[in-house]
Tab-separated table of C-alpha atoms and ligand atoms in Angstrom:
chain	number	residue	atom	x	y	z
A	1	UNK	CA	-15.061	-37.308	68.082
A	2	UNK	CA	-12.953	-39.242	65.587
A	3	UNK	CA	-15.057	-38.293	62.602
A	4	UNK	CA	-14.726	-34.549	63.086
A	5	UNK	CA	-10.999	-34.884	63.791
A	6	UNK	CA	-10.588	-36.568	60.439
A	7	UNK	CA	-12.528	-33.883	58.653
A	8	UNK	CA	-10.513	-31.173	60.416
A	9	UNK	CA	-7.327	-32.740	59.071
A	10	UNK	CA	-8.700	-32.519	55.550
A	11	UNK	CA	-11.048	-29.553	55.537
A	12	UNK	CA	-13.423	-29.734	52.609
A	13	UNK	CA	-13.752	-26.383	50.937
A	14	UNK	CA	-16.956	-25.721	49.040
A	15	UNK	CA	-15.295	-25.609	45.635
A	16	UNK	CA	-12.368	-27.967	46.136
A	17	UNK	CA	-13.973	-31.204	44.943
A	18	UNK	CA	-12.264	-32.450	41.816
A	19	UNK	CA	-14.993	-31.786	39.327
A	20	UNK	CA	-14.074	-32.283	35.744
A	21	UNK	CA	-15.222	-33.783	32.501
A	22	UNK	CA	-13.876	-35.063	29.204
A	23	UNK	CA	-15.200	-34.558	25.681
A	24	UNK	CA	-14.139	-36.405	22.534
A	25	UNK	CA	-14.725	-34.254	19.497
A	26	UNK	CA	-13.896	-34.047	15.807
A	27	UNK	CA	-12.566	-30.735	14.479
A	28	UNK	CA	-16.005	-29.206	14.011
A	29	UNK	CA	-17.311	-30.178	17.463
A	30	UNK	CA	-14.013	-29.197	19.137
A	31	UNK	CA	-14.215	-25.757	17.519
A	32	UNK	CA	-17.718	-25.333	18.981
A	33	UNK	CA	-16.820	-26.575	22.477
A	34	UNK	CA	-13.757	-24.333	22.633
A	35	UNK	CA	-15.718	-21.299	21.422
A	36	UNK	CA	-18.002	-21.534	24.496
A	37	UNK	CA	-16.952	-19.831	27.689
A	38	UNK	CA	-15.557	-22.541	29.939
A	39	UNK	CA	-12.590	-23.754	31.896
A	40	UNK	CA	-10.411	-25.820	29.582
A	41	UNK	CA	-7.668	-27.805	31.315
A	42	UNK	CA	-6.179	-29.166	28.099
A	43	UNK	CA	-6.689	-30.377	24.562
A	44	UNK	CA	-5.037	-33.565	23.285
A	45	UNK	CA	-4.935	-34.069	19.526
A	46	UNK	CA	-5.021	-37.434	17.722
A	47	UNK	CA	-3.958	-37.257	14.097
A	48	UNK	CA	-3.242	-33.560	14.677
A	49	UNK	CA	0.467	-32.780	14.851
A	50	UNK	CA	-0.096	-29.022	15.285
A	51	UNK	CA	-2.350	-27.155	17.703
A	52	UNK	CA	-5.665	-26.419	15.923
A	53	UNK	CA	-6.267	-22.804	14.862
A	54	UNK	CA	-9.259	-22.651	17.218
A	55	UNK	CA	-7.223	-23.471	20.350
A	56	UNK	CA	-7.935	-20.767	22.971
A	57	UNK	CA	-4.957	-18.622	24.023
A	58	UNK	CA	-2.837	-20.153	26.817
A	59	UNK	CA	-4.642	-23.496	26.537
A	60	UNK	CA	-2.212	-26.435	26.741
A	61	UNK	CA	-2.165	-28.666	23.665
A	62	UNK	CA	-0.471	-32.057	23.388
A	63	UNK	CA	-0.144	-34.011	20.146
A	64	UNK	CA	-0.586	-37.715	20.870
A	65	UNK	CA	1.305	-40.142	18.602
A	66	UNK	CA	-1.879	-42.161	17.968
A	67	UNK	CA	-4.388	-41.743	15.174
A	68	UNK	CA	-8.167	-42.185	15.285
A	69	UNK	CA	-9.591	-45.118	13.350
A	70	UNK	CA	-11.918	-42.648	11.609
A	71	UNK	CA	-10.875	-40.065	9.013
A	72	UNK	CA	-9.685	-36.706	10.294
A	73	UNK	CA	-8.258	-35.525	13.570
A	74	UNK	CA	-9.973	-36.055	16.928
A	75	UNK	CA	-9.596	-34.022	20.087
A	76	UNK	CA	-9.825	-35.009	23.756
A	77	UNK	CA	-10.872	-31.955	25.760
A	78	UNK	CA	-10.650	-31.880	29.575
A	79	UNK	CA	-12.789	-29.250	31.267
A	80	UNK	CA	-12.968	-28.129	34.894
A	81	UNK	CA	-15.844	-26.662	36.906
A	82	UNK	CA	-13.499	-24.146	38.495
A	83	UNK	CA	-11.220	-21.607	36.787
A	84	UNK	CA	-8.001	-22.817	35.179
A	85	UNK	CA	-4.713	-21.100	34.525
A	86	UNK	CA	-1.823	-22.182	32.337
A	87	UNK	CA	1.074	-23.655	34.280
A	88	UNK	CA	4.359	-24.968	32.908
A	89	UNK	CA	7.640	-26.096	34.403
A	90	UNK	CA	10.509	-26.803	32.068
A	91	UNK	CA	9.227	-29.030	29.293
A	92	UNK	CA	6.092	-30.062	31.202
A	93	UNK	CA	3.234	-28.026	29.808
A	94	UNK	CA	-0.092	-27.863	31.561
A	95	UNK	CA	-2.659	-26.068	33.642
A	96	UNK	CA	-3.982	-25.897	37.201
A	97	UNK	CA	-7.293	-25.205	38.891
A	98	UNK	CA	-8.024	-25.067	42.637
A	99	UNK	CA	-8.286	-28.875	42.713
A	100	UNK	CA	-6.559	-30.317	39.638
A	101	UNK	CA	-3.489	-30.171	37.479
A	102	UNK	CA	-3.030	-31.333	33.910
A	103	UNK	CA	0.355	-31.765	32.277
A	104	UNK	CA	2.022	-33.294	29.246
A	105	UNK	CA	5.663	-33.957	28.401
A	106	UNK	CA	7.507	-35.462	25.467
A	107	UNK	CA	9.939	-38.243	26.227
A	108	UNK	CA	13.241	-36.791	24.972
A	109	UNK	CA	14.900	-39.899	23.601
A	110	UNK	CA	17.468	-37.927	21.594
A	111	UNK	CA	18.987	-36.619	24.844
A	112	UNK	CA	19.525	-40.082	26.326
A	113	UNK	CA	21.364	-43.243	25.323
A	114	UNK	CA	18.366	-45.507	26.010
A	115	UNK	CA	14.641	-45.341	26.633
A	116	UNK	CA	14.743	-45.994	30.381
A	117	UNK	CA	16.757	-42.912	31.399
A	118	UNK	CA	14.629	-40.826	29.003
A	119	UNK	CA	11.447	-42.092	30.688
A	120	UNK	CA	12.901	-41.729	34.179
A	121	UNK	CA	13.886	-38.132	33.406
A	122	UNK	CA	10.433	-37.359	31.955
A	123	UNK	CA	8.743	-38.701	35.100
A	124	UNK	CA	11.159	-36.840	37.402
A	125	UNK	CA	10.213	-33.633	35.554
A	126	UNK	CA	6.549	-34.529	36.047
A	127	UNK	CA	7.111	-34.873	39.806
A	128	UNK	CA	8.873	-31.474	39.818
A	129	UNK	CA	5.822	-30.040	38.039
A	130	UNK	CA	3.415	-31.642	40.530
A	131	UNK	CA	5.361	-30.264	43.498
A	132	UNK	CA	5.494	-26.778	41.988
A	133	UNK	CA	1.770	-26.889	41.149
A	134	UNK	CA	0.877	-27.962	44.697
A	135	UNK	CA	-0.887	-31.036	43.305
A	136	UNK	CA	1.363	-33.829	44.542
A	137	UNK	CA	-1.028	-36.724	43.886
A	138	UNK	CA	-1.188	-38.120	40.355
A	139	UNK	CA	-4.681	-39.484	39.552
A	140	UNK	CA	-4.091	-40.884	36.074
A	141	UNK	CA	-1.230	-41.285	33.575
A	142	UNK	CA	-1.382	-41.891	29.831
A	143	UNK	CA	1.839	-43.305	28.346
A	144	UNK	CA	2.022	-43.244	24.547
A	145	UNK	CA	5.265	-44.845	23.393
A	146	UNK	CA	6.552	-45.077	19.871
A	147	UNK	CA	7.441	-48.630	18.783
A	148	UNK	CA	6.335	-50.018	22.162
A	149	UNK	CA	7.050	-53.675	21.393
A	150	UNK	CA	10.190	-52.982	19.364
A	151	UNK	CA	13.564	-54.311	20.435
A	152	UNK	CA	16.149	-51.795	21.662
A	153	UNK	CA	19.602	-53.374	21.980
A	154	UNK	CA	18.264	-56.676	23.240
A	155	UNK	CA	15.429	-55.508	25.503
A	156	UNK	CA	11.874	-54.648	24.458
A	157	UNK	CA	11.124	-50.942	24.638
A	158	UNK	CA	8.067	-51.426	26.898
A	159	UNK	CA	10.286	-53.290	29.356
A	160	UNK	CA	12.822	-50.467	29.266
A	161	UNK	CA	9.944	-48.018	29.810
A	162	UNK	CA	8.892	-49.937	32.933
A	163	UNK	CA	12.424	-49.735	34.355
A	164	UNK	CA	12.513	-45.948	33.941
A	165	UNK	CA	8.993	-45.396	35.278
A	166	UNK	CA	9.558	-47.550	38.346
A	167	UNK	CA	12.848	-45.795	39.173
A	168	UNK	CA	11.144	-42.382	39.130
A	169	UNK	CA	8.142	-43.635	41.135
A	170	UNK	CA	10.409	-45.206	43.744
A	171	UNK	CA	12.268	-41.911	44.123
A	172	UNK	CA	9.355	-39.497	44.076
A	173	UNK	CA	5.829	-40.966	44.243
A	174	UNK	CA	4.371	-39.996	47.625
A	175	UNK	CA	1.246	-42.147	47.596
A	176	UNK	CA	1.449	-45.822	48.593
A	177	UNK	CA	0.172	-47.111	45.245
A	178	UNK	CA	0.628	-45.888	41.680
A	179	UNK	CA	-2.444	-44.432	39.962
A	180	UNK	CA	-4.364	-45.803	36.996
A	181	UNK	CA	-2.621	-45.645	33.621
A	182	UNK	CA	-2.646	-46.654	29.990
A	183	UNK	CA	0.437	-47.821	28.110
A	184	UNK	CA	-0.026	-47.904	24.357
A	185	UNK	CA	2.191	-47.731	21.269
A	186	UNK	CA	2.148	-44.946	18.710
A	187	UNK	CA	2.974	-45.295	15.030
A	188	UNK	CA	4.445	-41.844	14.407
A	189	UNK	CA	5.885	-38.914	16.360
A	190	UNK	CA	7.605	-38.771	19.728
A	191	UNK	CA	6.667	-40.735	22.821
A	192	UNK	CA	4.738	-38.646	25.333
A	193	UNK	CA	3.159	-38.838	28.762
A	194	UNK	CA	0.193	-36.819	29.971
A	195	UNK	CA	-1.549	-36.835	33.339
A	196	UNK	CA	-4.116	-35.479	35.747
A	197	UNK	CA	-3.252	-34.851	39.403
A	198	UNK	CA	-4.884	-33.552	42.555
A	199	UNK	CA	-4.104	-32.666	46.148
A	200	UNK	CA	-4.954	-36.013	47.743
A	201	UNK	CA	-3.996	-39.533	46.689
A	202	UNK	CA	-6.794	-41.332	44.831
A	203	UNK	CA	-8.157	-44.618	46.150
A	204	UNK	CA	-6.443	-47.498	44.319
A	205	UNK	CA	-8.634	-50.341	43.090
A	206	UNK	CA	-7.414	-53.748	41.916
A	207	UNK	CA	-9.150	-56.455	39.891
A	208	UNK	CA	-9.560	-59.827	41.660
A	209	UNK	CA	-9.443	-61.505	38.208
A	210	UNK	CA	-5.958	-60.143	37.537
A	211	UNK	CA	-2.599	-60.124	39.270
A	212	UNK	CA	-1.787	-56.509	40.140
A	213	UNK	CA	0.449	-55.141	37.389
A	214	UNK	CA	3.020	-54.054	39.993
A	215	UNK	CA	3.195	-57.752	41.048
A	216	UNK	CA	3.623	-59.199	37.532
A	217	UNK	CA	6.330	-61.906	37.496
A	218	UNK	CA	9.723	-61.195	35.920
A	219	UNK	CA	8.842	-63.050	32.700
A	220	UNK	CA	7.310	-59.716	31.588
A	221	UNK	CA	10.503	-57.797	32.244
A	222	UNK	CA	13.047	-56.937	34.943
A	223	UNK	CA	10.758	-54.278	36.497
A	224	UNK	CA	6.990	-54.569	36.791
A	225	UNK	CA	4.574	-51.967	35.379
A	226	UNK	CA	3.703	-49.268	37.934
A	227	UNK	CA	-0.042	-48.750	37.729
A	228	UNK	CA	-3.242	-49.604	39.593
A	229	UNK	CA	-6.215	-51.109	37.766
A	230	UNK	CA	-8.339	-48.086	38.699
A	231	UNK	CA	-8.135	-44.828	40.665
A	232	UNK	CA	-11.124	-43.268	42.422
A	233	UNK	CA	-11.375	-39.676	43.578
A	234	UNK	CA	-14.579	-38.022	44.714
A	235	UNK	CA	-17.264	-39.450	42.461
A	236	UNK	CA	-14.847	-39.901	39.578
A	237	UNK	CA	-13.316	-43.210	38.574
A	238	UNK	CA	-10.422	-43.743	36.186
A	239	UNK	CA	-10.157	-47.275	34.827
A	240	UNK	CA	-6.738	-48.203	33.436
A	241	UNK	CA	-6.235	-49.634	30.002
A	242	UNK	CA	-7.831	-53.073	30.356
A	243	UNK	CA	-7.207	-56.070	28.139
A	244	UNK	CA	-7.753	-59.799	27.813
A	245	UNK	CA	-5.513	-60.755	30.724
A	246	UNK	CA	-6.469	-62.940	33.673
A	247	UNK	CA	-3.985	-63.775	36.365
A	248	UNK	CA	-1.005	-62.314	34.533
A	249	UNK	CA	-1.493	-64.154	31.233
A	250	UNK	CA	-2.987	-63.078	27.926
A	251	UNK	CA	-6.157	-65.064	27.153
A	252	UNK	CA	-7.774	-65.867	23.785
A	253	UNK	CA	-4.644	-65.375	21.675
A	254	UNK	CA	-5.710	-64.759	18.068
A	255	UNK	CA	-9.428	-64.739	19.015
A	256	UNK	CA	-10.898	-61.228	18.776
A	257	UNK	CA	-14.419	-61.955	20.144
A	258	UNK	CA	-12.832	-63.929	22.992
A	259	UNK	CA	-10.511	-61.019	23.872
A	260	UNK	CA	-13.405	-58.538	23.776
A	261	UNK	CA	-15.497	-60.728	26.107
A	262	UNK	CA	-12.599	-61.193	28.574
A	263	UNK	CA	-11.850	-57.461	28.532
A	264	UNK	CA	-15.536	-56.743	29.246
A	265	UNK	CA	-15.452	-59.195	32.168
A	266	UNK	CA	-12.398	-57.374	33.552
A	267	UNK	CA	-14.073	-53.986	33.171
A	268	UNK	CA	-17.210	-55.269	34.919
A	269	UNK	CA	-15.121	-56.587	37.808
A	270	UNK	CA	-13.493	-53.172	38.223
A	271	UNK	CA	-16.753	-51.254	38.004
A	272	UNK	CA	-18.358	-53.647	40.496
A	273	UNK	CA	-15.405	-53.372	42.848
A	274	UNK	CA	-15.416	-49.577	42.841
A	275	UNK	CA	-18.582	-49.251	44.930
A	276	UNK	CA	-21.974	-47.825	44.029
A	277	UNK	CA	-22.154	-45.878	40.799
A	278	UNK	CA	-23.762	-42.455	41.237
A	279	UNK	CA	-27.115	-42.118	39.494
A	280	UNK	CA	-25.800	-39.172	37.501
A	281	UNK	CA	-22.634	-40.972	36.384
A	282	UNK	CA	-21.522	-40.624	32.811
A	283	UNK	CA	-18.940	-42.852	31.208
A	284	UNK	CA	-16.405	-41.985	28.556
A	285	UNK	CA	-14.141	-44.617	27.028
A	286	UNK	CA	-11.099	-44.873	24.804
A	287	UNK	CA	-10.624	-48.026	22.800
A	288	UNK	CA	-7.183	-48.940	21.474
A	289	UNK	CA	-7.304	-51.274	18.489
A	290	UNK	CA	-4.315	-53.137	17.084
A	291	UNK	CA	-6.148	-53.044	13.719
A	292	UNK	CA	-8.805	-50.431	12.803
A	293	UNK	CA	-10.931	-53.281	11.403
A	294	UNK	CA	-11.548	-54.515	14.975
A	295	UNK	CA	-13.868	-51.607	15.742
A	296	UNK	CA	-17.095	-53.436	14.827
A	297	UNK	CA	-16.285	-56.255	17.242
A	298	UNK	CA	-16.096	-53.785	20.143
A	299	UNK	CA	-18.888	-51.285	19.478
A	300	UNK	CA	-21.830	-53.191	20.950
A	301	UNK	CA	-19.809	-54.127	24.046
A	302	UNK	CA	-19.144	-50.420	24.686
A	303	UNK	CA	-22.854	-49.633	24.141
A	304	UNK	CA	-23.812	-52.254	26.725
A	305	UNK	CA	-21.165	-51.355	29.300
A	306	UNK	CA	-21.257	-47.580	29.143
A	307	UNK	CA	-24.482	-46.650	27.333
A	308	UNK	CA	-25.362	-46.489	23.647
A	309	UNK	CA	-24.756	-42.762	23.430
A	310	UNK	CA	-21.673	-42.718	25.643
A	311	UNK	CA	-18.725	-40.715	24.358
A	312	UNK	CA	-15.900	-42.853	23.094
A	313	UNK	CA	-12.743	-42.549	21.052
A	314	UNK	CA	-11.450	-45.407	18.885
A	315	UNK	CA	-7.705	-45.204	18.316
A	316	UNK	CA	-5.295	-47.255	16.242
A	317	UNK	CA	-2.366	-48.279	18.422
A	318	UNK	CA	-0.038	-51.093	19.331
A	319	UNK	CA	-0.588	-52.699	22.703
A	320	UNK	CA	2.250	-53.550	25.053
A	321	UNK	CA	1.961	-57.301	24.398
A	322	UNK	CA	2.032	-58.404	20.769
A	323	UNK	CA	-0.730	-60.953	21.443
A	324	UNK	CA	-3.232	-58.307	22.635
A	325	UNK	CA	-5.715	-57.132	19.998
A	326	UNK	CA	-7.742	-54.584	21.983
A	327	UNK	CA	-7.449	-52.508	25.166
A	328	UNK	CA	-10.197	-50.357	26.720
A	329	UNK	CA	-9.910	-47.553	29.273
A	330	UNK	CA	-12.781	-45.642	30.857
A	331	UNK	CA	-13.534	-42.560	32.929
A	332	UNK	CA	-16.603	-42.261	35.114
A	333	UNK	CA	-17.585	-38.693	35.682
A	334	UNK	CA	-19.599	-38.597	38.888
B	1	LIG	C1	-1.983	-54.962	31.158
B	1	LIG	O1	-3.033	-55.156	31.795
B	1	LIG	C2	-2.127	-54.377	29.792
B	1	LIG	O2	2.135	-49.965	31.516
B	1	LIG	O3	0.938	-48.221	32.041
B	1	LIG	C3	-2.507	-51.511	30.599
B	1	LIG	C4	-2.590	-50.307	31.283
B	1	LIG	C5	-1.281	-52.027	30.251
B	1	LIG	C6	-1.411	-49.593	31.612
B	1	LIG	C7	1.041	-49.377	31.621
B	1	LIG	C8	-0.123	-51.318	30.567
B	1	LIG	C9	-0.192	-50.119	31.253
B	1	LIG	O4	-0.869	-55.286	31.582
B	1	LIG	C10	-1.164	-53.304	29.494
């Protein structure tokens, strides 16, 4: 029988389903969460250059070069249902469970003459880490790049980033399509990449309202951005950073409510295209704002899309096109 042959090829072990969650917490809440017994994959700090004093021993910490729009540091905490152990390879620092890996790496620009070899090297190290961890399938990447729209010797840094990323993916990515991602600019500190990975490739989802990023025309740079609009694994869904783009063009230039509405339409298309949402689904979102003052214009849209009480993190960052005012990513925890 075909069905049982397929399941024999990929035996499902009782505890191997990727089962994980994210929490966004200020210092006080993060201290409480991390004081509980639990399986912490990683902590990412925003507006926190140093690991917090309440970080559990051996827990990976990554300082993101983005700041919250609110006062004080914020923490993104990834937890796993199954036990986690610290795992590092070279400069890639992370953790593994039976089903998942987390890792983070700084892009070492000082060691390279340009951004693209620095990014390519960082991604090659990530693929080494994934191989060593036995989790060859990236589910989700976050790319936080300093001065993302700045010029570097005649080519925009985001375009150089795309050249380096694509070179590494061409050499090492084993799945047919790249996973979901965000690409956002930081205002301080080093560029960094962090990621989640599993054993099996996620299902890639595209948005019929948008040209696939990996098919963007060359007007956006010599190499296209390597990411899918969403990645699904088990009941979980990662939605990439989503902005006011239809086809491949930015819409509603200079019009904040227009950009929010178009972004919401794109998010709805992705959610609708991902299949039925489990009744127990919970959404978490991160909202990147070009100006902290834009927060009010987004809040009610997030309430409507993901629930009034849904966890969310508003960050101040530059987007990879200077005409974009807001970008929203989301994670559906099944
Ligand atoms: C876009 O749709 C907006 O380069 O990894 C969104 C998500 C964007 C991820 C990336 C870029 C990236 O093209 C920008």
